[in-house]
């Protein structure tokens, strides 16, 4: 039997008042069914944006410190090596795009039937999975771009002809974030929270 809200649905499970309430479940399915799908969706949105920003910041930190260190020896590298910073910033923008797209899919509606219940569960998990894919891909993309951008700056100081060759490696590293963006949008596209008419 469905209840009007998720709070009433979990209250009907009569969980003990304990900070370790999750230990009282016999199966993982019971635990996850007690968590609102809206919470899963919002956590997925937060993971997509948060991990993307961490990946971008880490990459910019890695590139920036190496770029400043190498510019002491040869100042000409600063202008064209800034493209590495742009690649890292794109990683954060990918996460922002996914967070905006996913947040427009979340519509709160009371539970009135089993079909709405299962649709909410599926949509919550889909947005969580999509956010996790985007966040992790962008985290590791930021790290990869940061390391290859640092190597590009060092190589450019030593020999300016190496810049374009290593930049190609950096472009392939930044494509990892784009792959995550595409897969995350495909997963999130399946999520459709029911709307109140």
PDB file of C-alpha atoms in Angstrom, residues 65-141:
ATOM      1  CA  UNK A  65      52.194  25.939 -10.402  1.00  0.00           C
ATOM      2  CA  UNK A  66      54.172  24.275 -13.186  1.00  0.00           C
ATOM      3  CA  UNK A  67      53.442  27.134 -15.583  1.00  0.00           C
ATOM      4  CA  UNK A  68      54.638  29.772 -13.115  1.00  0.00           C
ATOM      5  CA  UNK A  69      57.765  27.745 -12.359  1.00  0.00           C
ATOM      6  CA  UNK A  70      58.596  27.288 -16.044  1.00  0.00           C
ATOM      7  CA  UNK A  71      57.820  30.932 -16.879  1.00  0.00           C
ATOM      8  CA  UNK A  72      60.700  31.972 -14.627  1.00  0.00           C
ATOM      9  CA  UNK A  73      63.040  30.345 -17.116  1.00  0.00           C
ATOM     10  CA  UNK A  74      61.224  31.335 -20.337  1.00  0.00           C
ATOM     11  CA  UNK A  75      58.376  33.859 -20.176  1.00  0.00           C
ATOM     12  CA  UNK A  76      57.122  33.198 -23.736  1.00  0.00           C
ATOM     13  CA  UNK A  77      55.391  29.950 -22.699  1.00  0.00           C
ATOM     14  CA  UNK A  78      52.749  31.641 -20.530  1.00  0.00           C
ATOM     15  CA  UNK A  79      50.442  32.793 -23.319  1.00  0.00           C
ATOM     16  CA  UNK A  80      50.037  29.624 -25.365  1.00  0.00           C
ATOM     17  CA  UNK A  81      50.135  27.253 -22.407  1.00  0.00           C
ATOM     18  CA  UNK A  82      47.044  28.911 -20.957  1.00  0.00           C
ATOM     19  CA  UNK A  83      45.023  26.626 -23.242  1.00  0.00           C
ATOM     20  CA  UNK A  84      45.671  23.914 -20.642  1.00  0.00           C
ATOM     21  CA  UNK A  85      43.874  26.003 -18.014  1.00  0.00           C
ATOM     22  CA  UNK A  86      40.934  26.424 -20.410  1.00  0.00           C
ATOM     23  CA  UNK A  87      40.717  22.635 -20.830  1.00  0.00           C
ATOM     24  CA  UNK A  88      40.555  22.245 -17.050  1.00  0.00           C
ATOM     25  CA  UNK A  89      37.887  24.913 -16.697  1.00  0.00           C
ATOM     26  CA  UNK A  90      35.788  23.091 -19.303  1.00  0.00           C
ATOM     27  CA  UNK A  91      35.673  20.135 -16.910  1.00  0.00           C
ATOM     28  CA  UNK A  92      33.835  22.226 -14.306  1.00  0.00           C
ATOM     29  CA  UNK A  93      31.490  23.545 -16.998  1.00  0.00           C
ATOM     30  CA  UNK A  94      30.581  19.955 -17.982  1.00  0.00           C
ATOM     31  CA  UNK A  95      29.533  19.274 -14.393  1.00  0.00           C
ATOM     32  CA  UNK A  96      27.533  22.500 -14.252  1.00  0.00           C
ATOM     33  CA  UNK A  97      25.693  21.631 -17.477  1.00  0.00           C
ATOM     34  CA  UNK A  98      24.725  18.190 -16.168  1.00  0.00           C
ATOM     35  CA  UNK A  99      23.646  19.611 -12.795  1.00  0.00           C
ATOM     36  CA  UNK A 100      21.337  22.101 -14.536  1.00  0.00           C
ATOM     37  CA  UNK A 101      19.874  19.456 -16.873  1.00  0.00           C
ATOM     38  CA  UNK A 102      19.295  16.985 -14.030  1.00  0.00           C
ATOM     39  CA  UNK A 103      17.776  19.545 -11.660  1.00  0.00           C
ATOM     40  CA  UNK A 104      15.091  20.405 -14.233  1.00  0.00           C
ATOM     41  CA  UNK A 105      13.975  16.744 -14.193  1.00  0.00           C
ATOM     42  CA  UNK A 106      13.151  16.630 -10.470  1.00  0.00           C
ATOM     43  CA  UNK A 107       9.430  17.176  -9.771  1.00  0.00           C
ATOM     44  CA  UNK A 108       8.002  16.411  -6.338  1.00  0.00           C
ATOM     45  CA  UNK A 109       4.703  14.525  -6.409  1.00  0.00           C
ATOM     46  CA  UNK A 110       2.876  12.635  -3.643  1.00  0.00           C
ATOM     47  CA  UNK A 111       2.671   8.860  -3.850  1.00  0.00           C
ATOM     48  CA  UNK A 112      -0.759   7.871  -5.130  1.00  0.00           C
ATOM     49  CA  UNK A 113      -0.097   4.575  -6.903  1.00  0.00           C
ATOM     50  CA  UNK A 114       2.491   1.844  -7.287  1.00  0.00           C
ATOM     51  CA  UNK A 115       3.356   2.971 -10.829  1.00  0.00           C
ATOM     52  CA  UNK A 116       4.297   6.441  -9.536  1.00  0.00           C
ATOM     53  CA  UNK A 117       6.343   4.811  -6.759  1.00  0.00           C
ATOM     54  CA  UNK A 118       8.382   2.704  -9.191  1.00  0.00           C
ATOM     55  CA  UNK A 119       8.797   5.602 -11.601  1.00  0.00           C
ATOM     56  CA  UNK A 120      10.155   7.777  -8.778  1.00  0.00           C
ATOM     57  CA  UNK A 121      12.546   5.026  -7.661  1.00  0.00           C
ATOM     58  CA  UNK A 122      13.857   4.489 -11.198  1.00  0.00           C
ATOM     59  CA  UNK A 123      14.279   8.222 -11.848  1.00  0.00           C
ATOM     60  CA  UNK A 124      16.102   8.786  -8.561  1.00  0.00           C
ATOM     61  CA  UNK A 125      18.577   5.989  -9.238  1.00  0.00           C
ATOM     62  CA  UNK A 126      19.058   7.104 -12.856  1.00  0.00           C
ATOM     63  CA  UNK A 127      19.962  10.660 -11.840  1.00  0.00           C
ATOM     64  CA  UNK A 128      22.240   9.352  -9.092  1.00  0.00           C
ATOM     65  CA  UNK A 129      24.046   7.026 -11.529  1.00  0.00           C
ATOM     66  CA  UNK A 130      24.314   9.744 -14.190  1.00  0.00           C
ATOM     67  CA  UNK A 131      25.730  12.219 -11.674  1.00  0.00           C
ATOM     68  CA  UNK A 132      28.219   9.645 -10.406  1.00  0.00           C
ATOM     69  CA  UNK A 133      29.431   8.876 -13.944  1.00  0.00           C
ATOM     70  CA  UNK A 134      29.849  12.553 -14.823  1.00  0.00           C
ATOM     71  CA  UNK A 135      31.508  13.437 -11.518  1.00  0.00           C
ATOM     72  CA  UNK A 136      34.063  10.617 -11.585  1.00  0.00           C
ATOM     73  CA  UNK A 137      34.878  11.079 -15.298  1.00  0.00           C
ATOM     74  CA  UNK A 138      35.419  14.799 -14.791  1.00  0.00           C
ATOM     75  CA  UNK A 139      37.487  14.263 -11.643  1.00  0.00           C
ATOM     76  CA  UNK A 140      39.926  11.983 -13.445  1.00  0.00           C
ATOM     77  CA  UNK A 141      39.773  14.126 -16.584  1.00  0.00           C
TER      78      UNK A 141
END
